[in-house]
Coordinates of C-alpha atoms (C1' of nucleotides) in Angstrom, one line a residue:
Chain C
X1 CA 72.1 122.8 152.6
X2 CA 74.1 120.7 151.0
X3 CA 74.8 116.7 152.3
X4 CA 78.6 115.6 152.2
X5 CA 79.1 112.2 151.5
X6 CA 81.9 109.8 151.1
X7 CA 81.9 106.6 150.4
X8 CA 84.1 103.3 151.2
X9 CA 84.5 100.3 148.7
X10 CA 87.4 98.4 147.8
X11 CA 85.5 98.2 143.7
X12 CA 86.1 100.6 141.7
X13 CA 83.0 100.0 139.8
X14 CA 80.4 100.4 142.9
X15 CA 82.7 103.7 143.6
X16 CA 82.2 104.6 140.5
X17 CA 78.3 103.7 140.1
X18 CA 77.3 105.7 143.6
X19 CA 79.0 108.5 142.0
X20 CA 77.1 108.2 138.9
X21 CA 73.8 107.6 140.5
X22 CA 74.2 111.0 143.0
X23 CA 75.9 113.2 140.1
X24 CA 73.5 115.0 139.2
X25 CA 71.8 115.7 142.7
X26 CA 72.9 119.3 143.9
X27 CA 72.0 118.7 147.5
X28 CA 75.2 116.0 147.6
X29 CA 78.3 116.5 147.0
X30 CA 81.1 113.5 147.2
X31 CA 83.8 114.7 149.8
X32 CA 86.0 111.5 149.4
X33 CA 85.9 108.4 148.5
X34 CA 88.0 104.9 150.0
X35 CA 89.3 101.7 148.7
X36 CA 90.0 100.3 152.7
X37 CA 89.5 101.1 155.9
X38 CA 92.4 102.8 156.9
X39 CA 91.8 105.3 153.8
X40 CA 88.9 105.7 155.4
X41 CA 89.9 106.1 159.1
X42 CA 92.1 108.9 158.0
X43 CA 90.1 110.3 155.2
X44 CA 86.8 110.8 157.4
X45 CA 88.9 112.9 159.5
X46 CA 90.1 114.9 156.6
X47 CA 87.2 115.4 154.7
X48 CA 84.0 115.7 157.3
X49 CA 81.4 114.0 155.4
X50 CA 78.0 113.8 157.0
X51 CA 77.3 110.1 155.7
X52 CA 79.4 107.5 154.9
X53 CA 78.7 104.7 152.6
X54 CA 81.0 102.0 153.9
X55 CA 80.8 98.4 152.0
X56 CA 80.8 95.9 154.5
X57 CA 83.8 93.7 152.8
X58 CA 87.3 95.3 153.0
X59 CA 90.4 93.5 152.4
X60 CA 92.3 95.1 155.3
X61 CA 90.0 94.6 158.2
X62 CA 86.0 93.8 158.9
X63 CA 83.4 95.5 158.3
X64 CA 82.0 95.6 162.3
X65 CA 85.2 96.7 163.9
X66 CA 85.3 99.3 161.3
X67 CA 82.2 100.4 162.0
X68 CA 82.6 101.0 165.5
X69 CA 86.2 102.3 165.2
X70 CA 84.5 105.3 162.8
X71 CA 81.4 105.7 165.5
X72 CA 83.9 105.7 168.5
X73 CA 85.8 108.2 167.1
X74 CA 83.0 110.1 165.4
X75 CA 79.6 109.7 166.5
X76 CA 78.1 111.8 164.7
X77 CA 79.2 110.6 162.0
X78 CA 76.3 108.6 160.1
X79 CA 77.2 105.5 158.7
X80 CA 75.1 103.9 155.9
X81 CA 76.5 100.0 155.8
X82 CA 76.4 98.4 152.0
X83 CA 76.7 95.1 151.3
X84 CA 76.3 92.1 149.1
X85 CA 74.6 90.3 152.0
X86 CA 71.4 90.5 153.2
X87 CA 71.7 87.6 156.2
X88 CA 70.4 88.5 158.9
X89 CA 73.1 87.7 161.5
X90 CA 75.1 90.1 159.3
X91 CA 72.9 92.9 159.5
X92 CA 72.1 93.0 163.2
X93 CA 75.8 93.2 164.0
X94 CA 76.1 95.8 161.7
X95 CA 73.3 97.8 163.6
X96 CA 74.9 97.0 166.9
X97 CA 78.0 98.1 165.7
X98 CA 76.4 101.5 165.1
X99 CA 75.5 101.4 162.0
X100 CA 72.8 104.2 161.0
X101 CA 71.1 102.0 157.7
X102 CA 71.7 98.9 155.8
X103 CA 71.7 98.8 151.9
X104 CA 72.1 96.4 149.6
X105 CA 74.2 96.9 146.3
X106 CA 71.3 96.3 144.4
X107 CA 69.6 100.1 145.3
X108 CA 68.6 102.8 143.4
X109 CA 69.3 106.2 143.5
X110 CA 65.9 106.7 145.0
X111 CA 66.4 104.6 147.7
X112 CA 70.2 105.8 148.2
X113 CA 68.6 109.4 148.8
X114 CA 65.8 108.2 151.3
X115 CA 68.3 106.8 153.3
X116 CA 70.1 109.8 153.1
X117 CA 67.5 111.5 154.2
X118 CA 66.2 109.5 157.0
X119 CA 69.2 108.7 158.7
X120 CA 70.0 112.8 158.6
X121 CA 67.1 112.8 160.7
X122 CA 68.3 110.6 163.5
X123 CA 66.7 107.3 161.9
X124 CA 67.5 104.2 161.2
X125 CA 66.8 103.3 157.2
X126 CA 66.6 99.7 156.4
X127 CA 66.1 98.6 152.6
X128 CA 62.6 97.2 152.4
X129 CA 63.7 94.0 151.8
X130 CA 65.7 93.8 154.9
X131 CA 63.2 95.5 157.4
X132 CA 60.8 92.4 156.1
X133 CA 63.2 90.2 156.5
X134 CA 64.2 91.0 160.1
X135 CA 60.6 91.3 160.8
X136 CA 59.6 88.0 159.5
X137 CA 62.8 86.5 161.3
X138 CA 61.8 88.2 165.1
X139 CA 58.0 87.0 164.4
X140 CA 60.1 83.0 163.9
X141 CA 57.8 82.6 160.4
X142 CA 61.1 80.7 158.9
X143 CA 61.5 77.1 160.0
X144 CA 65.1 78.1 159.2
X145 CA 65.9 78.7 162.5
X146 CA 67.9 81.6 160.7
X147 CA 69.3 83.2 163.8
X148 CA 68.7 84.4 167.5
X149 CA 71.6 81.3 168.0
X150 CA 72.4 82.3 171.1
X151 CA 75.3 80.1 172.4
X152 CA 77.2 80.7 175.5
X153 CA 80.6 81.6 176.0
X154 CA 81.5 77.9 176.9
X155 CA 79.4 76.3 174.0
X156 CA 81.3 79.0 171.8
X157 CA 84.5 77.5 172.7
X158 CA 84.2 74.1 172.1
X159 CA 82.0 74.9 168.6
X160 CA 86.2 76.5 168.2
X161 CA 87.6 73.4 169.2
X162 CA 84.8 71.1 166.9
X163 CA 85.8 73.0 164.1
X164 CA 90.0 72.3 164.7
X165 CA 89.0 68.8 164.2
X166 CA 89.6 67.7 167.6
X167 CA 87.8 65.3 169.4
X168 CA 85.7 64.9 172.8
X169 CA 89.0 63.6 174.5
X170 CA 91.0 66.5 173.2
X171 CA 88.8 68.9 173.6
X172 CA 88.3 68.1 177.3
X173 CA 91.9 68.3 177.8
X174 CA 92.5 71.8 176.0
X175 CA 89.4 73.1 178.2
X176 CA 90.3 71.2 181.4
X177 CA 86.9 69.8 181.6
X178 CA 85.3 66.1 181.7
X179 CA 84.8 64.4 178.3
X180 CA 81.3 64.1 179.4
X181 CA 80.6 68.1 179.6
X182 CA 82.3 68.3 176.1
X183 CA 79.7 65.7 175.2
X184 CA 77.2 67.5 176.9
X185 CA 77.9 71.1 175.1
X186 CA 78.2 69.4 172.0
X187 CA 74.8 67.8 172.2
X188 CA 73.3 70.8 173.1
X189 CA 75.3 73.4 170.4
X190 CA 73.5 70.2 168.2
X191 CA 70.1 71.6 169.4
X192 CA 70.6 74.7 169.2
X193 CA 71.7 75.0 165.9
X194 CA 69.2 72.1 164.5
X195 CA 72.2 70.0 163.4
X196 CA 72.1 66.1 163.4
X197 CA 76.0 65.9 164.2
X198 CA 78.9 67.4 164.5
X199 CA 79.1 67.7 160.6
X200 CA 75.9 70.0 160.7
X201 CA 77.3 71.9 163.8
X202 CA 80.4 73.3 161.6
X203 CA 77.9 73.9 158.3
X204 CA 75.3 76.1 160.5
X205 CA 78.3 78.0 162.1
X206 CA 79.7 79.1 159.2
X207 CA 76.8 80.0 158.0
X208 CA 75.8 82.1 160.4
X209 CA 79.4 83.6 161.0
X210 CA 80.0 81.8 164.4
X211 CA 83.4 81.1 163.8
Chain N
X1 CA 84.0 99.5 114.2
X2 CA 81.9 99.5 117.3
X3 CA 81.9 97.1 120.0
X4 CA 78.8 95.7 121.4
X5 CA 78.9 95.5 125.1
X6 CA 75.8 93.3 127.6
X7 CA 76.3 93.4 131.3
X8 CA 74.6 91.3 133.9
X9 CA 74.9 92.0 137.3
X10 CA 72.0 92.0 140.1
X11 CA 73.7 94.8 141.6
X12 CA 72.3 98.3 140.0
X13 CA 75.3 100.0 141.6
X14 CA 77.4 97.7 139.2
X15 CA 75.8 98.6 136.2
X16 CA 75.6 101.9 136.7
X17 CA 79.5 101.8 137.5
X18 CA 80.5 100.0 134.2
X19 CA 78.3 101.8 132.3
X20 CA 79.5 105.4 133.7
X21 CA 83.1 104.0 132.8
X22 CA 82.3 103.2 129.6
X23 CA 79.8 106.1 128.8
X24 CA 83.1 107.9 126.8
X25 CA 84.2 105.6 124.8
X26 CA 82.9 105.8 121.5
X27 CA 84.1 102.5 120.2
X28 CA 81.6 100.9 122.5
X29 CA 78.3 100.6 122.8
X30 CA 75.8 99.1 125.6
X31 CA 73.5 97.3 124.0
X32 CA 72.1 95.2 127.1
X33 CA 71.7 95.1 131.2
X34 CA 70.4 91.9 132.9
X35 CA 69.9 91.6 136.3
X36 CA 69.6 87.6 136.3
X37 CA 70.6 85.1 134.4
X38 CA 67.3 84.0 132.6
X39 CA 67.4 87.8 131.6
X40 CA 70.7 87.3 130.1
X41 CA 69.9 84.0 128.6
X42 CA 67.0 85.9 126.4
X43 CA 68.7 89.2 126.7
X44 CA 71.9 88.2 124.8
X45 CA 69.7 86.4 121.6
X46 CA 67.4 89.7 121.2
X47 CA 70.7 92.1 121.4
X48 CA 73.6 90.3 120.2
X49 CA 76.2 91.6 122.1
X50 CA 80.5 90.8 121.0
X51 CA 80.8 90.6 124.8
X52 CA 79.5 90.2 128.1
X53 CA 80.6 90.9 131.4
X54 CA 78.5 88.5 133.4
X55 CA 78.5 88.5 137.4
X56 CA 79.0 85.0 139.1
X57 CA 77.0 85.8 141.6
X58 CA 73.6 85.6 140.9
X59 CA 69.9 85.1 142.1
X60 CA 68.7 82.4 140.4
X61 CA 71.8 80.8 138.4
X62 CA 75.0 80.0 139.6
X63 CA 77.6 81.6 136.9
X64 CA 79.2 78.6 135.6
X65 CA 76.3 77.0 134.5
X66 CA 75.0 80.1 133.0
X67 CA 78.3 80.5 131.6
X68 CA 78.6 76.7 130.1
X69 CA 74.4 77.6 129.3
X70 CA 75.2 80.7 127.5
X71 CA 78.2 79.3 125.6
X72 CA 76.4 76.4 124.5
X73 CA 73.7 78.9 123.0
X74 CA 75.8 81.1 121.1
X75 CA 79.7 80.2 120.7
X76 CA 80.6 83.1 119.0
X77 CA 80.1 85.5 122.3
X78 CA 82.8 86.5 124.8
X79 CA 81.9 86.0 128.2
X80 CA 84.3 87.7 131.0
X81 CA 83.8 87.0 133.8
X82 CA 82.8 89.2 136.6
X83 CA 83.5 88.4 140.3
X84 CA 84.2 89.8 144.1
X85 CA 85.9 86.5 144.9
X86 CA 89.8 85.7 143.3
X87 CA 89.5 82.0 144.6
X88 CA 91.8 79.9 142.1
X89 CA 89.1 77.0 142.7
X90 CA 86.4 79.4 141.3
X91 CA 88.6 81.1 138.6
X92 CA 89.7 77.5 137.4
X93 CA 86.1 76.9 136.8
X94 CA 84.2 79.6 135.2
X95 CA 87.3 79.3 132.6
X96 CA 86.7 75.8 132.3
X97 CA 83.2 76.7 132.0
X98 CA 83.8 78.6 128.8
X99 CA 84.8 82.3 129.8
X100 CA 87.5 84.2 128.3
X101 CA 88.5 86.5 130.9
X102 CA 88.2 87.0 134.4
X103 CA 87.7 90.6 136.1
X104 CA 87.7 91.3 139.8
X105 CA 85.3 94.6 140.6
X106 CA 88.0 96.4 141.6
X107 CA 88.8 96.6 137.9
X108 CA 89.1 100.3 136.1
X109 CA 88.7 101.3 132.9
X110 CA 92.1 101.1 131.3
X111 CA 92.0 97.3 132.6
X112 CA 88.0 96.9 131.5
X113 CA 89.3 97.8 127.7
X114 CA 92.3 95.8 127.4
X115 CA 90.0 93.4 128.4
X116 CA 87.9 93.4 125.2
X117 CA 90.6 93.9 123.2
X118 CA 92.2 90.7 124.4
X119 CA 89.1 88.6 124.2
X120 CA 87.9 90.0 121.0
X121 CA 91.4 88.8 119.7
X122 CA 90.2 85.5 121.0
X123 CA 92.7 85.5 123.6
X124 CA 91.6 84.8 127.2
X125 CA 92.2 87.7 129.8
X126 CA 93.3 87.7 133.1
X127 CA 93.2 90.5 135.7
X128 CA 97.0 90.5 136.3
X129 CA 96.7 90.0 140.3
X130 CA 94.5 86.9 139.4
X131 CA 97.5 85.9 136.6
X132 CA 100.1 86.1 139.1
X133 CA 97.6 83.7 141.7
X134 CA 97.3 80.9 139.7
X135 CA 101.3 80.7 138.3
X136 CA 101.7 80.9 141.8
X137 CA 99.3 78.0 142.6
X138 CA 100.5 76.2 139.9
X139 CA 104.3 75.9 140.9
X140 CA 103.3 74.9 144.3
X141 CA 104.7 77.9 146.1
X142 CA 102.1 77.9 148.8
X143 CA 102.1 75.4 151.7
X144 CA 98.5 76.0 151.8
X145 CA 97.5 73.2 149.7
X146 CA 95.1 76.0 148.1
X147 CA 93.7 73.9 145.2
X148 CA 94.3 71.1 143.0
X149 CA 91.8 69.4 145.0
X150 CA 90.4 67.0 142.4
X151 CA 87.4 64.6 143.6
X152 CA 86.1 62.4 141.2
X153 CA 82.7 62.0 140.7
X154 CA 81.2 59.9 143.2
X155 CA 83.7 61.2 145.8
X156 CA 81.3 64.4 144.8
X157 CA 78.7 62.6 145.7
X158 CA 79.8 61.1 148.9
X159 CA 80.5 64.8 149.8
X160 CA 77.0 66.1 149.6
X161 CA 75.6 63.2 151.1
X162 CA 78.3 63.8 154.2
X163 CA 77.1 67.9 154.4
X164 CA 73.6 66.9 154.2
X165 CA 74.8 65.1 157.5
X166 CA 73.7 61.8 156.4
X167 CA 75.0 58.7 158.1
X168 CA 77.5 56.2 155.9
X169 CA 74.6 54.2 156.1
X170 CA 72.3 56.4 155.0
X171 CA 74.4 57.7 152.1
X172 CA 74.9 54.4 151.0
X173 CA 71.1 53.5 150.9
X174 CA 70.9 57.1 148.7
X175 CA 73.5 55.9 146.2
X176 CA 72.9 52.2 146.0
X177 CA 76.4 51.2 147.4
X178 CA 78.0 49.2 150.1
X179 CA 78.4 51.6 153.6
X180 CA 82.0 50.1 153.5
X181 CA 82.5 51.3 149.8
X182 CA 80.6 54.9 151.1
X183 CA 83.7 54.4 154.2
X184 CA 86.2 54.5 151.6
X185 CA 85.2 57.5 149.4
X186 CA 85.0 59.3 152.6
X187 CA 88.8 57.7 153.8
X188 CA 90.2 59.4 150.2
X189 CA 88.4 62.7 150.6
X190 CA 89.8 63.2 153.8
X191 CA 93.1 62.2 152.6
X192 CA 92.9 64.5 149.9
X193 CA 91.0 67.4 151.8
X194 CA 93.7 66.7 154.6
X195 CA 90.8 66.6 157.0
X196 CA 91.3 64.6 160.2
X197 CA 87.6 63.7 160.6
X198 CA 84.4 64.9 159.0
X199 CA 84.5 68.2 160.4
X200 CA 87.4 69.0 158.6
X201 CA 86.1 67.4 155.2
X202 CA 83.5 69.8 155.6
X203 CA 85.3 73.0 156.8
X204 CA 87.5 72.6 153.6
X205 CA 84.9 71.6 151.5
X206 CA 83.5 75.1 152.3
X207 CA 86.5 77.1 152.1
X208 CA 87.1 75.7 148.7
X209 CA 83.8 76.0 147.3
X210 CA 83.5 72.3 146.7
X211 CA 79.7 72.4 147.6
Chain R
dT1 C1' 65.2 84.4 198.2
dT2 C1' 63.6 82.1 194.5
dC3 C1' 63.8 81.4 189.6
dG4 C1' 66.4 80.6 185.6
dC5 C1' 70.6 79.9 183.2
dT6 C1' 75.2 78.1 182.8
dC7 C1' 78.7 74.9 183.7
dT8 C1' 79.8 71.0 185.4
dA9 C1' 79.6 65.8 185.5
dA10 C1' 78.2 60.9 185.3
dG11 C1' 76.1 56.3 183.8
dG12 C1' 75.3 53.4 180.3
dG13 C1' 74.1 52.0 176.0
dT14 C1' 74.0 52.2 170.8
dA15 C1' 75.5 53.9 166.5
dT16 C1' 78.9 55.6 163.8
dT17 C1' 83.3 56.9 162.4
dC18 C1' 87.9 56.0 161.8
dC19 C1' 91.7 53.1 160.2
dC20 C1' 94.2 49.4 157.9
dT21 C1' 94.5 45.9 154.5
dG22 C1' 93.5 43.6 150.5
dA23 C1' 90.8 42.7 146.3
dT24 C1' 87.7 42.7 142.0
dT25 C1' 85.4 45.1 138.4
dT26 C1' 84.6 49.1 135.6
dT27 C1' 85.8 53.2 133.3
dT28 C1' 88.9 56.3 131.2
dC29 C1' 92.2 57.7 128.1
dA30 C1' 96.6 57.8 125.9
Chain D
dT1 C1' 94.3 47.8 123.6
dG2 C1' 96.8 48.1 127.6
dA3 C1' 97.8 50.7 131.7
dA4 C1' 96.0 53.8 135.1
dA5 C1' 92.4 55.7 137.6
dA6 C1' 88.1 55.1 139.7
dA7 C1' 84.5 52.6 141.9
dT8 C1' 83.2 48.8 144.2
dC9 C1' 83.2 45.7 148.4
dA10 C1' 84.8 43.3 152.7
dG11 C1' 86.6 42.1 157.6
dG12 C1' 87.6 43.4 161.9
dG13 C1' 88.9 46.2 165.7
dA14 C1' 89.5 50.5 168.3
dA15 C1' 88.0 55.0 169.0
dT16 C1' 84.6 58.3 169.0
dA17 C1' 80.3 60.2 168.5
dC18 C1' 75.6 60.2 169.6
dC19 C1' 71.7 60.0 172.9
dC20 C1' 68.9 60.2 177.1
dT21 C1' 68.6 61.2 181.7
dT22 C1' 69.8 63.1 186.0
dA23 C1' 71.9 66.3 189.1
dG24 C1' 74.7 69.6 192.0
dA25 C1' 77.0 74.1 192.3
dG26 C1' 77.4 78.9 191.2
dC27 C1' 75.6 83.3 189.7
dG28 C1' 72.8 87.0 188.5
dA29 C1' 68.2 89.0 188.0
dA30 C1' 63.4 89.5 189.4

DNA sequence: TTCGCTCTAAGGGTATTCCCTGATTTTTCA
DNA sequence: TGAAAAATCAGGGAATACCCTTAGAGCGAA
């Protein structure tokens, strides 16, 4: 039986480079291959692959809502997320998203046909490197508080209204609340993300994609 | 006469791209693949390539100082660089830093010749969307005040100090200035940022790849 | 219904930032 | 070598951020 893929990247070169790797495999065969993700909205639909390879970074929309636009309207569908990133915030939104395995660019055509095969089979394939990362990350080994920043939805909104360069007064007023809450969320957005001030807040977020 | 090609890219999916691109063109030859830059640093001594396509973004190095590194080392070589990001800041750099071409990975293979033709012709090359970028930036067009952000040195300084979210007092205690001199480098680097506070100094510091 | 979390708010104090102005010295470079 | 740019420092005041603690109301889950 023979696997269908197609793959989505807006480089020519990592297009180019999957095909190469999987060209001489008989059991694959490359049904289309994307440069965006309406390309690939409309091309899935066209050309039936089993797996998509879908790089995580598209000029025309994210990566995430991609992912569960193509699971939403095909869920069956396996989708094999690639990407340059390997932080873990990134990766677990990928996987709620839908996403059926994680690879970095870095693989090999071993590992590109293990994940193949395992997520065929129902499974979720992680790269090594990732699975020990997520594990180390769950277990809290890192001091670097990497993630599992859980803010709420009102600490969320003033972390917006920090990073438009407002201040406490004028964030009290946008959100119709007491300068004093805005100071309390603030102080405790601090704790959460480990930063010393406000500076620190804004680093950590965009670190960790919160804005 | 045959060209002597090196490519260095941490991504396997990369190199395998390039190299499938290349793999019919008998006027060149691969003669090296580096995955990091103290790889490259050795690699390019041992196998003398005329040119090397060297990814920014790497494990252990960033690219410009690999670049200045590399260029420092061995004059003669042409170094095009090899990016995902088109940022002008960036692009300013690594040409600054000694590279004589910039190529985005969305490149193909007409493009990836002309490329070594024009650098081998010691003429720098541009990938035409990135040509068009910086003409634009250069004339002003965009409101955005994109780049041209020039800090001088200790305004640098003052600016790690800041995202390290140090207190003016505490920077100044790290450089061995005043806290009121420390209150003025941070005065002009919002002024020239356009930030209204810290926040922003350090939002566009980000955005612009300033740190 | 109790427990936990969130959102709200306040008091009161200290530390820091932000802003303006003005000035001297040092460095850079044309 | 002279002008421009950069780096240094200062005073003083208003605004803001930072910090700690306490606490009531609302809501959803155990």
């Amino acid at each position: 039986m023979i696997t269908k893929i197609a793959i989505t990247d807006d480089h020519n070169m990592v297009l180019q480079g999957i095909q190469s790797m999987l060209s001489d495999t008989k059991e694959i065969k490359i049904v289309g291959l994307y440069n965006n993700g309406s390309e690939t909205l409309n091309g899935v639909v066209k050309d039936e692959p089993d797996i998509l390879l879908l790089d995580i970074n598209l000029p025309d929309i994210n990566g995430i809502d991609l992912c569960k636009a193509l699971k939403k309207a095909n869920p069956i569908l396996k989708i094999i997320a690639l990407s340059n990133y390997d932080e873990v915030s990134f990766i677990k939104r990928m996987l709620n998203a839908g996403a059926d395995g994680y690879l970095l660019k870095n693989t090999d055509k071993l590992e590109l046909l293990t994940a193949f095969k395992t997520v065929l089979n129902d499974e979720q394939y992680l790269q090594r490197d990732i699975e020990k990362k997520l594990l180390n990350q769950s277990i809290g080994k890192k001091t670097t508080n990497n993630l599992l920043i859980k803010l709420t939805r009102r600490e969320k909104e003033v972390l917006e209204a920090i990073a438009e360069e407002l201040t406490t007064q004028e964030i009290s007023e946008k959100l119709f609340i007491s300068h004093k809450t805005v100071e309390t969320h603030r102080m405790n957005i601090m704790s959460k993300l480990g930063a010393k001030n406000s500076v620190g807040i804004i680093k950590t977020a965009i670190e960790n994609n919160l804005l």
